mmCIF file with all atom_site columns, C-alpha atoms in Angstrom:
data_model
loop_
_atom_site.group_PDB
_atom_site.id
_atom_site.type_symbol
_atom_site.label_atom_id
_atom_site.label_alt_id
_atom_site.label_comp_id
_atom_site.label_asym_id
_atom_site.label_entity_id
_atom_site.label_seq_id
_atom_site.pdbx_PDB_ins_code
_atom_site.Cartn_x
_atom_site.Cartn_y
_atom_site.Cartn_z
_atom_site.occupancy
_atom_site.B_iso_or_equiv
_atom_site.pdbx_formal_charge
_atom_site.auth_seq_id
_atom_site.auth_comp_id
_atom_site.auth_asym_id
_atom_site.auth_atom_id
_atom_site.pdbx_PDB_model_num
ATOM 1   C CA . MET A 1 1   ? -11.835 18.463 -41.717 1.00 0.00 ? 8   MET A CA 1
ATOM 2   C CA . LYS A 1 2   ? -13.782 19.800 -38.902 1.00 0.00 ? 9   LYS A CA 1
ATOM 3   C CA . THR A 1 3   ? -17.208 19.301 -38.627 1.00 0.00 ? 10  THR A CA 1
ATOM 4   C CA . ARG A 1 4   ? -18.015 22.809 -39.603 1.00 0.00 ? 11  ARG A CA 1
ATOM 5   C CA . GLU A 1 5   ? -15.744 23.077 -43.193 1.00 0.00 ? 12  GLU A CA 1
ATOM 6   C CA . ARG A 1 6   ? -17.215 19.765 -43.824 1.00 0.00 ? 13  ARG A CA 1
ATOM 7   C CA . ILE A 1 7   ? -21.224 21.317 -43.235 1.00 0.00 ? 14  ILE A CA 1
ATOM 8   C CA . LEU A 1 8   ? -19.991 24.677 -45.524 1.00 0.00 ? 15  LEU A CA 1
ATOM 9   C CA . VAL A 1 9   ? -18.735 21.968 -48.484 1.00 0.00 ? 16  VAL A CA 1
ATOM 10  C CA . THR A 1 10  ? -21.617 19.568 -48.635 1.00 0.00 ? 17  THR A CA 1
ATOM 11  C CA . ALA A 1 11  ? -23.750 22.714 -48.011 1.00 0.00 ? 18  ALA A CA 1
ATOM 12  C CA . LEU A 1 12  ? -22.440 24.235 -51.305 1.00 0.00 ? 19  LEU A CA 1
ATOM 13  C CA . GLU A 1 13  ? -22.560 20.660 -53.076 1.00 0.00 ? 20  GLU A CA 1
ATOM 14  C CA . LEU A 1 14  ? -26.240 20.317 -52.652 1.00 0.00 ? 21  LEU A CA 1
ATOM 15  C CA . PHE A 1 15  ? -27.096 23.865 -53.053 1.00 0.00 ? 22  PHE A CA 1
ATOM 16  C CA . ASN A 1 16  ? -25.581 23.976 -56.301 1.00 0.00 ? 23  ASN A CA 1
ATOM 17  C CA . ILE A 1 17  ? -26.877 20.683 -57.315 1.00 0.00 ? 24  ILE A CA 1
ATOM 18  C CA . CYS A 1 18  ? -30.675 20.946 -56.411 1.00 0.00 ? 25  CYS A CA 1
ATOM 19  C CA . GLY A 1 19  ? -31.065 24.987 -55.784 1.00 0.00 ? 26  GLY A CA 1
ATOM 20  C CA . GLU A 1 20  ? -30.718 26.727 -52.295 1.00 0.00 ? 27  GLU A CA 1
ATOM 21  C CA . PRO A 1 21  ? -33.994 26.437 -51.713 1.00 0.00 ? 28  PRO A CA 1
ATOM 22  C CA . ASN A 1 22  ? -35.084 22.920 -52.135 1.00 0.00 ? 29  ASN A CA 1
ATOM 23  C CA . VAL A 1 23  ? -32.215 22.280 -49.516 1.00 0.00 ? 30  VAL A CA 1
ATOM 24  C CA . SER A 1 24  ? -32.975 22.160 -45.853 1.00 0.00 ? 31  SER A CA 1
ATOM 25  C CA . THR A 1 25  ? -30.441 21.910 -42.867 1.00 0.00 ? 32  THR A CA 1
ATOM 26  C CA . VAL A 1 26  ? -32.066 18.685 -42.014 1.00 0.00 ? 33  VAL A CA 1
ATOM 27  C CA . ASP A 1 27  ? -30.908 17.386 -45.677 1.00 0.00 ? 34  ASP A CA 1
ATOM 28  C CA . ILE A 1 28  ? -27.866 19.237 -45.129 1.00 0.00 ? 35  ILE A CA 1
ATOM 29  C CA . ALA A 1 29  ? -27.189 16.710 -41.622 1.00 0.00 ? 36  ALA A CA 1
ATOM 30  C CA . ASN A 1 30  ? -28.243 13.448 -43.565 1.00 0.00 ? 37  ASN A CA 1
ATOM 31  C CA . GLU A 1 31  ? -26.013 14.039 -46.128 1.00 0.00 ? 38  GLU A CA 1
ATOM 32  C CA . MET A 1 32  ? -23.129 14.295 -43.894 1.00 0.00 ? 39  MET A CA 1
ATOM 33  C CA . ASN A 1 33  ? -24.758 11.570 -41.647 1.00 0.00 ? 40  ASN A CA 1
ATOM 34  C CA . ILE A 1 34  ? -24.523 13.428 -38.507 1.00 0.00 ? 41  ILE A CA 1
ATOM 35  C CA . SER A 1 35  ? -27.102 14.926 -36.345 1.00 0.00 ? 42  SER A CA 1
ATOM 36  C CA . PRO A 1 36  ? -28.933 18.003 -36.937 1.00 0.00 ? 43  PRO A CA 1
ATOM 37  C CA . GLY A 1 37  ? -28.303 19.054 -33.191 1.00 0.00 ? 44  GLY A CA 1
ATOM 38  C CA . ASN A 1 38  ? -24.823 18.343 -34.582 1.00 0.00 ? 45  ASN A CA 1
ATOM 39  C CA . LEU A 1 39  ? -25.120 21.120 -37.805 1.00 0.00 ? 46  LEU A CA 1
ATOM 40  C CA . TYR A 1 40  ? -27.059 24.112 -34.795 1.00 0.00 ? 47  TYR A CA 1
ATOM 41  C CA . TYR A 1 41  ? -23.901 23.378 -32.580 1.00 0.00 ? 48  TYR A CA 1
ATOM 42  C CA . HIS A 1 42  ? -21.949 25.676 -35.038 1.00 0.00 ? 49  HIS A CA 1
ATOM 43  C CA . PHE A 1 43  ? -24.608 27.391 -37.155 1.00 0.00 ? 50  PHE A CA 1
ATOM 44  C CA . ARG A 1 44  ? -28.132 28.113 -36.274 1.00 0.00 ? 51  ARG A CA 1
ATOM 45  C CA . ASN A 1 45  ? -29.786 28.336 -39.249 1.00 0.00 ? 52  ASN A CA 1
ATOM 46  C CA . LYS A 1 46  ? -29.270 27.798 -42.737 1.00 0.00 ? 53  LYS A CA 1
ATOM 47  C CA . GLU A 1 47  ? -29.226 31.554 -43.192 1.00 0.00 ? 54  GLU A CA 1
ATOM 48  C CA . GLU A 1 48  ? -26.074 31.396 -41.359 1.00 0.00 ? 55  GLU A CA 1
ATOM 49  C CA . ILE A 1 49  ? -24.796 28.685 -43.726 1.00 0.00 ? 56  ILE A CA 1
ATOM 50  C CA . VAL A 1 50  ? -25.573 30.756 -46.619 1.00 0.00 ? 57  VAL A CA 1
ATOM 51  C CA . ARG A 1 51  ? -24.024 33.734 -45.380 1.00 0.00 ? 58  ARG A CA 1
ATOM 52  C CA . SER A 1 52  ? -20.804 32.195 -44.452 1.00 0.00 ? 59  SER A CA 1
ATOM 53  C CA . ILE A 1 53  ? -20.881 30.153 -48.263 1.00 0.00 ? 60  ILE A CA 1
ATOM 54  C CA . PHE A 1 54  ? -21.162 33.863 -49.602 1.00 0.00 ? 61  PHE A CA 1
ATOM 55  C CA . ASP A 1 55  ? -17.880 34.769 -46.941 1.00 0.00 ? 62  ASP A CA 1
ATOM 56  C CA . THR A 1 56  ? -15.520 32.568 -48.824 1.00 0.00 ? 63  THR A CA 1
ATOM 57  C CA . PHE A 1 57  ? -16.820 33.687 -52.183 1.00 0.00 ? 64  PHE A CA 1
ATOM 58  C CA . GLU A 1 58  ? -17.166 37.438 -51.687 1.00 0.00 ? 65  GLU A CA 1
ATOM 59  C CA . HIS A 1 59  ? -12.936 37.154 -50.885 1.00 0.00 ? 66  HIS A CA 1
ATOM 60  C CA . GLU A 1 60  ? -12.171 34.373 -53.108 1.00 0.00 ? 67  GLU A CA 1
ATOM 61  C CA . PHE A 1 61  ? -14.276 36.463 -56.745 1.00 0.00 ? 68  PHE A CA 1
ATOM 62  C CA . ASN A 1 62  ? -12.627 40.115 -54.696 1.00 0.00 ? 69  ASN A CA 1
ATOM 63  C CA . THR A 1 63  ? -8.833  38.840 -54.568 1.00 0.00 ? 70  THR A CA 1
ATOM 64  C CA . ILE A 1 64  ? -9.555  37.490 -58.645 1.00 0.00 ? 71  ILE A CA 1
ATOM 65  C CA . LEU A 1 65  ? -10.804 40.774 -59.620 1.00 0.00 ? 72  LEU A CA 1
ATOM 66  C CA . ASP A 1 66  ? -8.235  42.636 -58.050 1.00 0.00 ? 73  ASP A CA 1
ATOM 67  C CA . ILE A 1 67  ? -6.400  43.475 -61.431 1.00 0.00 ? 74  ILE A CA 1
ATOM 68  C CA . SER A 1 68  ? -4.070  46.748 -61.994 1.00 0.00 ? 75  SER A CA 1
ATOM 69  C CA . LYS A 1 69  ? -3.799  48.281 -65.515 1.00 0.00 ? 76  LYS A CA 1
ATOM 70  C CA . ASP A 1 70  ? -0.497  46.224 -66.431 1.00 0.00 ? 77  ASP A CA 1
ATOM 71  C CA . THR A 1 71  ? -1.942  42.530 -65.787 1.00 0.00 ? 78  THR A CA 1
ATOM 72  C CA . PHE A 1 72  ? -2.085  41.488 -69.232 1.00 0.00 ? 79  PHE A CA 1
ATOM 73  C CA . SER A 1 73  ? -0.693  42.193 -72.524 1.00 0.00 ? 80  SER A CA 1
ATOM 74  C CA . ASN A 1 74  ? -2.243  40.044 -74.616 1.00 0.00 ? 81  ASN A CA 1
ATOM 75  C CA . ILE A 1 75  ? -5.662  38.573 -75.432 1.00 0.00 ? 82  ILE A CA 1
ATOM 76  C CA . ILE A 1 76  ? -4.522  34.897 -74.846 1.00 0.00 ? 83  ILE A CA 1
ATOM 77  C CA . GLU A 1 77  ? -4.281  35.985 -71.049 1.00 0.00 ? 84  GLU A CA 1
ATOM 78  C CA . ILE A 1 78  ? -7.353  37.797 -71.104 1.00 0.00 ? 85  ILE A CA 1
ATOM 79  C CA . TRP A 1 79  ? -9.098  34.747 -72.209 1.00 0.00 ? 86  TRP A CA 1
ATOM 80  C CA . LEU A 1 80  ? -7.330  32.742 -69.295 1.00 0.00 ? 87  LEU A CA 1
ATOM 81  C CA . TYR A 1 81  ? -8.852  35.285 -67.025 1.00 0.00 ? 88  TYR A CA 1
ATOM 82  C CA . ILE A 1 82  ? -12.069 35.092 -68.156 1.00 0.00 ? 89  ILE A CA 1
ATOM 83  C CA . LYS A 1 83  ? -11.780 31.671 -68.043 1.00 0.00 ? 90  LYS A CA 1
ATOM 84  C CA . LEU A 1 84  ? -10.856 31.234 -64.130 1.00 0.00 ? 91  LEU A CA 1
ATOM 85  C CA . ILE A 1 85  ? -13.640 33.981 -63.902 1.00 0.00 ? 92  ILE A CA 1
ATOM 86  C CA . TYR A 1 86  ? -16.007 31.616 -65.259 1.00 0.00 ? 93  TYR A CA 1
ATOM 87  C CA . GLU A 1 87  ? -14.605 28.382 -63.002 1.00 0.00 ? 94  GLU A CA 1
ATOM 88  C CA . LYS A 1 88  ? -15.563 30.733 -60.152 1.00 0.00 ? 95  LYS A CA 1
ATOM 89  C CA . ILE A 1 89  ? -18.685 31.460 -61.026 1.00 0.00 ? 96  ILE A CA 1
ATOM 90  C CA . TRP A 1 90  ? -19.589 27.769 -61.564 1.00 0.00 ? 97  TRP A CA 1
ATOM 91  C CA . HIS A 1 91  ? -18.275 26.478 -58.372 1.00 0.00 ? 98  HIS A CA 1
ATOM 92  C CA . TYR A 1 92  ? -20.174 29.111 -56.548 1.00 0.00 ? 99  TYR A CA 1
ATOM 93  C CA . ARG A 1 93  ? -23.297 28.847 -58.969 1.00 0.00 ? 100 ARG A CA 1
ATOM 94  C CA . PHE A 1 94  ? -26.256 28.823 -56.576 1.00 0.00 ? 101 PHE A CA 1
ATOM 95  C CA . ILE A 1 95  ? -25.707 32.186 -55.598 1.00 0.00 ? 102 ILE A CA 1
ATOM 96  C CA . TYR A 1 96  ? -26.344 33.574 -59.827 1.00 0.00 ? 103 TYR A CA 1
ATOM 97  C CA . ARG A 1 97  ? -28.902 31.367 -59.928 1.00 0.00 ? 104 ARG A CA 1
ATOM 98  C CA . ASP A 1 98  ? -30.623 31.242 -56.787 1.00 0.00 ? 105 ASP A CA 1
ATOM 99  C CA . LEU A 1 99  ? -30.326 35.062 -56.479 1.00 0.00 ? 106 LEU A CA 1
ATOM 100 C CA . ASN A 1 100 ? -33.416 37.361 -56.025 1.00 0.00 ? 107 ASN A CA 1
ATOM 101 C CA . ASN A 1 101 ? -34.980 34.477 -53.523 1.00 0.00 ? 108 ASN A CA 1
ATOM 102 C CA . LEU A 1 102 ? -31.607 34.524 -51.788 1.00 0.00 ? 109 LEU A CA 1
ATOM 103 C CA . ILE A 1 103 ? -31.673 38.400 -51.901 1.00 0.00 ? 110 ILE A CA 1
ATOM 104 C CA . GLY A 1 104 ? -35.297 38.113 -50.712 1.00 0.00 ? 111 GLY A CA 1
ATOM 105 C CA . LYS A 1 105 ? -34.200 35.928 -47.625 1.00 0.00 ? 112 LYS A CA 1
ATOM 106 C CA . THR A 1 106 ? -31.160 37.848 -46.968 1.00 0.00 ? 113 THR A CA 1
ATOM 107 C CA . PRO A 1 107 ? -30.928 40.850 -47.468 1.00 0.00 ? 114 PRO A CA 1
ATOM 108 C CA . PHE A 1 108 ? -27.447 41.720 -46.457 1.00 0.00 ? 115 PHE A CA 1
ATOM 109 C CA . LEU A 1 109 ? -26.548 40.766 -49.630 1.00 0.00 ? 116 LEU A CA 1
ATOM 110 C CA . ASP A 1 110 ? -28.112 43.313 -51.589 1.00 0.00 ? 117 ASP A CA 1
ATOM 111 C CA . LYS A 1 111 ? -25.165 45.698 -50.327 1.00 0.00 ? 118 LYS A CA 1
ATOM 112 C CA . HIS A 1 112 ? -23.062 42.560 -50.943 1.00 0.00 ? 119 HIS A CA 1
ATOM 113 C CA . ILE A 1 113 ? -24.066 41.830 -54.350 1.00 0.00 ? 120 ILE A CA 1
ATOM 114 C CA . LYS A 1 114 ? -24.008 45.494 -55.495 1.00 0.00 ? 121 LYS A CA 1
ATOM 115 C CA . ARG A 1 115 ? -20.075 45.557 -54.822 1.00 0.00 ? 122 ARG A CA 1
ATOM 116 C CA . LEU A 1 116 ? -19.203 42.849 -56.134 1.00 0.00 ? 123 LEU A CA 1
ATOM 117 C CA . ILE A 1 117 ? -20.883 44.064 -59.826 1.00 0.00 ? 124 ILE A CA 1
ATOM 118 C CA . LYS A 1 118 ? -19.483 47.461 -58.737 1.00 0.00 ? 125 LYS A CA 1
ATOM 119 C CA . LYS A 1 119 ? -15.987 45.721 -59.047 1.00 0.00 ? 126 LYS A CA 1
ATOM 120 C CA . GLU A 1 120 ? -16.690 43.566 -61.743 1.00 0.00 ? 127 GLU A CA 1
ATOM 121 C CA . THR A 1 121 ? -17.771 46.944 -63.925 1.00 0.00 ? 128 THR A CA 1
ATOM 122 C CA . ASP A 1 122 ? -14.028 48.325 -63.143 1.00 0.00 ? 129 ASP A CA 1
ATOM 123 C CA . THR A 1 123 ? -12.244 45.218 -63.594 1.00 0.00 ? 130 THR A CA 1
ATOM 124 C CA . VAL A 1 124 ? -13.583 44.500 -67.063 1.00 0.00 ? 131 VAL A CA 1
ATOM 125 C CA . LEU A 1 125 ? -13.201 48.564 -68.242 1.00 0.00 ? 132 LEU A CA 1
ATOM 126 C CA . THR A 1 126 ? -9.673  48.010 -66.717 1.00 0.00 ? 133 THR A CA 1
ATOM 127 C CA . ILE A 1 127 ? -9.175  45.340 -69.522 1.00 0.00 ? 134 ILE A CA 1
ATOM 128 C CA . CYS A 1 128 ? -10.745 46.905 -71.824 1.00 0.00 ? 135 CYS A CA 1
ATOM 129 C CA . ILE A 1 129 ? -8.927  50.094 -71.209 1.00 0.00 ? 136 ILE A CA 1
ATOM 130 C CA . SER A 1 130 ? -5.420  48.532 -70.920 1.00 0.00 ? 137 SER A CA 1
ATOM 131 C CA . LEU A 1 131 ? -6.625  46.594 -74.524 1.00 0.00 ? 138 LEU A CA 1
ATOM 132 C CA . LYS A 1 132 ? -7.498  49.935 -76.111 1.00 0.00 ? 139 LYS A CA 1
ATOM 133 C CA . ASN A 1 133 ? -4.077  51.853 -74.984 1.00 0.00 ? 140 ASN A CA 1
ATOM 134 C CA . ALA A 1 134 ? -1.981  48.467 -76.320 1.00 0.00 ? 141 ALA A CA 1
ATOM 135 C CA . LYS A 1 135 ? -3.678  49.347 -79.470 1.00 0.00 ? 142 LYS A CA 1
ATOM 136 C CA . GLN A 1 136 ? -5.494  45.883 -79.289 1.00 0.00 ? 143 GLN A CA 1
ATOM 137 C CA . LEU A 1 137 ? -9.211  47.166 -78.829 1.00 0.00 ? 144 LEU A CA 1
ATOM 138 C CA . HIS A 1 138 ? -10.477 50.005 -81.156 1.00 0.00 ? 145 HIS A CA 1
ATOM 139 C CA . ILE A 1 139 ? -13.073 51.416 -79.423 1.00 0.00 ? 146 ILE A CA 1
ATOM 140 C CA . ASN A 1 140 ? -14.763 54.535 -78.515 1.00 0.00 ? 147 ASN A CA 1
ATOM 141 C CA . GLU A 1 141 ? -16.120 56.046 -75.250 1.00 0.00 ? 148 GLU A CA 1
ATOM 142 C CA . SER A 1 142 ? -20.031 55.040 -75.569 1.00 0.00 ? 149 SER A CA 1
ATOM 143 C CA . GLN A 1 143 ? -19.632 52.204 -77.290 1.00 0.00 ? 150 GLN A CA 1
ATOM 144 C CA . LEU A 1 144 ? -17.079 51.041 -74.372 1.00 0.00 ? 151 LEU A CA 1
ATOM 145 C CA . ASP A 1 145 ? -19.709 52.057 -71.836 1.00 0.00 ? 152 ASP A CA 1
ATOM 146 C CA . SER A 1 146 ? -21.948 49.584 -73.364 1.00 0.00 ? 153 SER A CA 1
ATOM 147 C CA . LEU A 1 147 ? -19.236 46.951 -74.330 1.00 0.00 ? 154 LEU A CA 1
ATOM 148 C CA . VAL A 1 148 ? -18.382 46.909 -70.329 1.00 0.00 ? 155 VAL A CA 1
ATOM 149 C CA . ASP A 1 149 ? -22.372 46.256 -69.528 1.00 0.00 ? 156 ASP A CA 1
ATOM 150 C CA . ASN A 1 150 ? -23.045 44.444 -71.827 1.00 0.00 ? 157 ASN A CA 1
ATOM 151 C CA . ILE A 1 151 ? -20.257 42.249 -70.014 1.00 0.00 ? 158 ILE A CA 1
ATOM 152 C CA . VAL A 1 152 ? -21.022 42.451 -67.181 1.00 0.00 ? 159 VAL A CA 1
ATOM 153 C CA . PHE A 1 153 ? -24.703 41.257 -67.462 1.00 0.00 ? 160 PHE A CA 1
ATOM 154 C CA . LYS A 1 154 ? -23.602 38.084 -69.211 1.00 0.00 ? 161 LYS A CA 1
ATOM 155 C CA . LEU A 1 155 ? -21.274 37.240 -66.314 1.00 0.00 ? 162 LEU A CA 1
ATOM 156 C CA . MET A 1 156 ? -24.512 37.733 -64.392 1.00 0.00 ? 163 MET A CA 1
ATOM 157 C CA . PHE A 1 157 ? -26.832 35.445 -65.433 1.00 0.00 ? 164 PHE A CA 1
ATOM 158 C CA . TRP A 1 158 ? -24.519 33.087 -67.699 1.00 0.00 ? 165 TRP A CA 1
ATOM 159 C CA . ILE A 1 159 ? -25.470 30.254 -65.231 1.00 0.00 ? 166 ILE A CA 1
ATOM 160 C CA . ASN A 1 160 ? -29.350 30.870 -65.398 1.00 0.00 ? 167 ASN A CA 1
ATOM 161 C CA . HIS A 1 161 ? -28.645 30.663 -69.181 1.00 0.00 ? 168 HIS A CA 1
ATOM 162 C CA . VAL A 1 162 ? -26.782 27.517 -68.674 1.00 0.00 ? 169 VAL A CA 1
ATOM 163 C CA . TYR A 1 163 ? -29.942 26.052 -66.507 1.00 0.00 ? 170 TYR A CA 1
ATOM 164 C CA . THR A 1 164 ? -32.482 26.899 -68.490 1.00 0.00 ? 171 THR A CA 1
ATOM 165 C CA . LEU A 1 165 ? -31.387 25.664 -71.823 1.00 0.00 ? 172 LEU A CA 1
ATOM 166 C CA . TYR A 1 166 ? -28.434 22.855 -71.354 1.00 0.00 ? 173 TYR A CA 1
ATOM 167 C CA . GLN A 1 167 ? -28.879 21.990 -67.902 1.00 0.00 ? 174 GLN A CA 1
ATOM 168 C CA . ASP A 1 168 ? -27.068 18.626 -68.807 1.00 0.00 ? 175 ASP A CA 1
ATOM 169 C CA . GLN A 1 169 ? -23.953 20.090 -70.589 1.00 0.00 ? 176 GLN A CA 1
ATOM 170 C CA . PRO A 1 170 ? -20.755 18.927 -69.063 1.00 0.00 ? 177 PRO A CA 1
ATOM 171 C CA . ARG A 1 171 ? -18.699 21.551 -66.242 1.00 0.00 ? 178 ARG A CA 1
ATOM 172 C CA . ASP A 1 172 ? -16.049 21.664 -68.750 1.00 0.00 ? 179 ASP A CA 1
ATOM 173 C CA . ILE A 1 173 ? -18.210 22.532 -71.722 1.00 0.00 ? 180 ILE A CA 1
ATOM 174 C CA . SER A 1 174 ? -20.897 24.627 -69.663 1.00 0.00 ? 181 SER A CA 1
ATOM 175 C CA . ILE A 1 175 ? -17.548 27.243 -69.270 1.00 0.00 ? 182 ILE A CA 1
ATOM 176 C CA . ASN A 1 176 ? -15.953 27.310 -72.237 1.00 0.00 ? 183 ASN A CA 1
ATOM 177 C CA . THR A 1 177 ? -19.600 27.844 -73.658 1.00 0.00 ? 184 THR A CA 1
ATOM 178 C CA . GLY A 1 178 ? -20.034 30.887 -71.911 1.00 0.00 ? 185 GLY A CA 1
ATOM 179 C CA . VAL A 1 179 ? -16.080 32.114 -72.291 1.00 0.00 ? 186 VAL A CA 1
ATOM 180 C CA . HIS A 1 180 ? -16.693 31.819 -76.031 1.00 0.00 ? 187 HIS A CA 1
ATOM 181 C CA . GLN A 1 181 ? -19.748 34.242 -75.676 1.00 0.00 ? 188 GLN A CA 1
ATOM 182 C CA . LEU A 1 182 ? -18.401 36.340 -73.354 1.00 0.00 ? 189 LEU A CA 1
ATOM 183 C CA . MET A 1 183 ? -15.487 36.781 -75.668 1.00 0.00 ? 190 MET A CA 1
ATOM 184 C CA . SER A 1 184 ? -17.150 37.409 -78.738 1.00 0.00 ? 191 SER A CA 1
ATOM 185 C CA . LEU A 1 185 ? -18.317 40.840 -76.898 1.00 0.00 ? 192 LEU A CA 1
ATOM 186 C CA . LEU A 1 186 ? -14.739 41.678 -76.815 1.00 0.00 ? 193 LEU A CA 1
ATOM 187 C CA . GLU A 1 187 ? -14.365 40.641 -80.085 1.00 0.00 ? 194 GLU A CA 1
ATOM 188 C CA . VAL A 1 188 ? -16.173 43.057 -82.887 1.00 0.00 ? 195 VAL A CA 1
ATOM 189 C CA . PHE A 1 189 ? -13.144 45.313 -81.569 1.00 0.00 ? 196 PHE A CA 1
ATOM 190 C CA . LEU A 1 190 ? -10.449 43.186 -81.631 1.00 0.00 ? 197 LEU A CA 1
ATOM 191 C CA . ASN A 1 191 ? -7.731  44.366 -84.069 1.00 0.00 ? 198 ASN A CA 1
ATOM 192 C CA . GLU A 1 192 ? -7.480  41.687 -86.718 1.00 0.00 ? 199 GLU A CA 1
ATOM 193 C CA . GLU A 1 193 ? -3.885  40.365 -84.946 1.00 0.00 ? 200 GLU A CA 1
ATOM 194 C CA . SER A 1 194 ? -5.905  39.167 -82.051 1.00 0.00 ? 201 SER A CA 1
ATOM 195 C CA . LYS A 1 195 ? -9.565  38.167 -83.883 1.00 0.00 ? 202 LYS A CA 1
ATOM 196 C CA . GLY A 1 196 ? -7.107  35.508 -85.215 1.00 0.00 ? 203 GLY A CA 1
ATOM 197 C CA . ILE A 1 197 ? -5.481  34.279 -81.803 1.00 0.00 ? 204 ILE A CA 1
ATOM 198 C CA . LEU A 1 198 ? -9.171  34.482 -80.204 1.00 0.00 ? 205 LEU A CA 1
ATOM 199 C CA . LYS A 1 199 ? -10.434 32.098 -83.133 1.00 0.00 ? 206 LYS A CA 1
ATOM 200 C CA . GLU A 1 200 ? -7.531  30.134 -82.805 1.00 0.00 ? 207 GLU A CA 1
ATOM 201 C CA . LEU A 1 201 ? -8.613  29.833 -78.890 1.00 0.00 ? 208 LEU A CA 1
ATOM 202 C CA . ARG A 1 202 ? -12.074 28.995 -79.937 1.00 0.00 ? 209 ARG A CA 1
ATOM 203 C CA . LEU A 1 203 ? -11.322 25.972 -82.277 1.00 0.00 ? 210 LEU A CA 1
ATOM 204 C CA . ASN A 1 204 ? -9.284  24.466 -79.692 1.00 0.00 ? 211 ASN A CA 1
ATOM 205 C CA . ASP A 1 205 ? -11.663 24.845 -77.073 1.00 0.00 ? 212 ASP A CA 1
ATOM 206 C CA . LEU A 1 206 ? -14.316 23.507 -79.154 1.00 0.00 ? 213 LEU A CA 1
ATOM 207 C CA . GLU A 1 207 ? -11.624 20.395 -80.587 1.00 0.00 ? 214 GLU A CA 1
ATOM 208 C CA . SER A 1 208 ? -11.431 19.760 -76.549 1.00 0.00 ? 215 SER A CA 1
ATOM 209 C CA . SER A 1 209 ? -15.462 20.102 -76.149 1.00 0.00 ? 216 SER A CA 1
ATOM 210 C CA . ARG A 1 210 ? -16.429 17.621 -78.992 1.00 0.00 ? 217 ARG A CA 1
ATOM 211 C CA . THR A 1 211 ? -14.013 15.466 -77.550 1.00 0.00 ? 218 THR A CA 1
ATOM 212 C CA . GLN A 1 212 ? -15.327 15.331 -74.031 1.00 0.00 ? 219 GLN A CA 1
ATOM 213 C CA . SER A 1 213 ? -18.691 15.160 -75.918 1.00 0.00 ? 220 SER A CA 1
ATOM 214 C CA . GLU A 1 214 ? -17.562 11.707 -77.531 1.00 0.00 ? 221 GLU A CA 1
ATOM 215 C CA . SER A 1 215 ? -15.945 10.171 -74.337 1.00 0.00 ? 222 SER A CA 1
ATOM 216 C CA . ALA A 1 216 ? -19.321 10.972 -72.714 1.00 0.00 ? 223 ALA A CA 1
ATOM 217 C CA . ASN A 1 217 ? -21.675 9.192  -75.278 1.00 0.00 ? 224 ASN A CA 1
ATOM 218 C CA . GLN A 1 218 ? -19.223 5.736  -75.036 1.00 0.00 ? 225 GLN A CA 1
ATOM 219 C CA . LEU A 1 219 ? -19.570 5.556  -70.671 1.00 0.00 ? 226 LEU A CA 1
ATOM 220 C CA . ASN A 1 220 ? -23.199 6.247  -71.529 1.00 0.00 ? 227 ASN A CA 1
#
């Protein structure tokens, strides 16, 4: 891996663990065991590092969000898709956790974040309409608008909820919990068959989380 790529990987890891405001370019250089001068050869300042990481995140996230109305045929596929979104958010979680601070210091992010929220909204709406057309979701227009808004809101602020209440919770358990919470918003409007499938998926994830927790406790 080239030095520039190593800087971005190391910075992302430190930002996620410590929070972007608490990490300096010197911290990144020390973690990599390189001189600050070597880092500044590739990036003039921390803002350039943040922008480069965000550009990668934006590209990857937009690729995930780029779906059509025929992408999914059942609730299981949507469950797995939502989990994929949560995994991507987790991988770049400092962006969500430090969002206000980042926008204040790096104004270009404001436009990009708003564009991303619009893309998320369109994607969630596509999913809901797809379920409605397949007779799996029973919902009227006003309920649909509220449901889409609530799902997007949950996606945007899930990480802050995790860090406020469950900092020491393992990654997979945090992601599974987030998926459960989001899918519960959909569940209210699902037909009985889809509700039954969703219940099974939830029970399987809860069993997996319980096993992980027990393993972690044994290691400790």
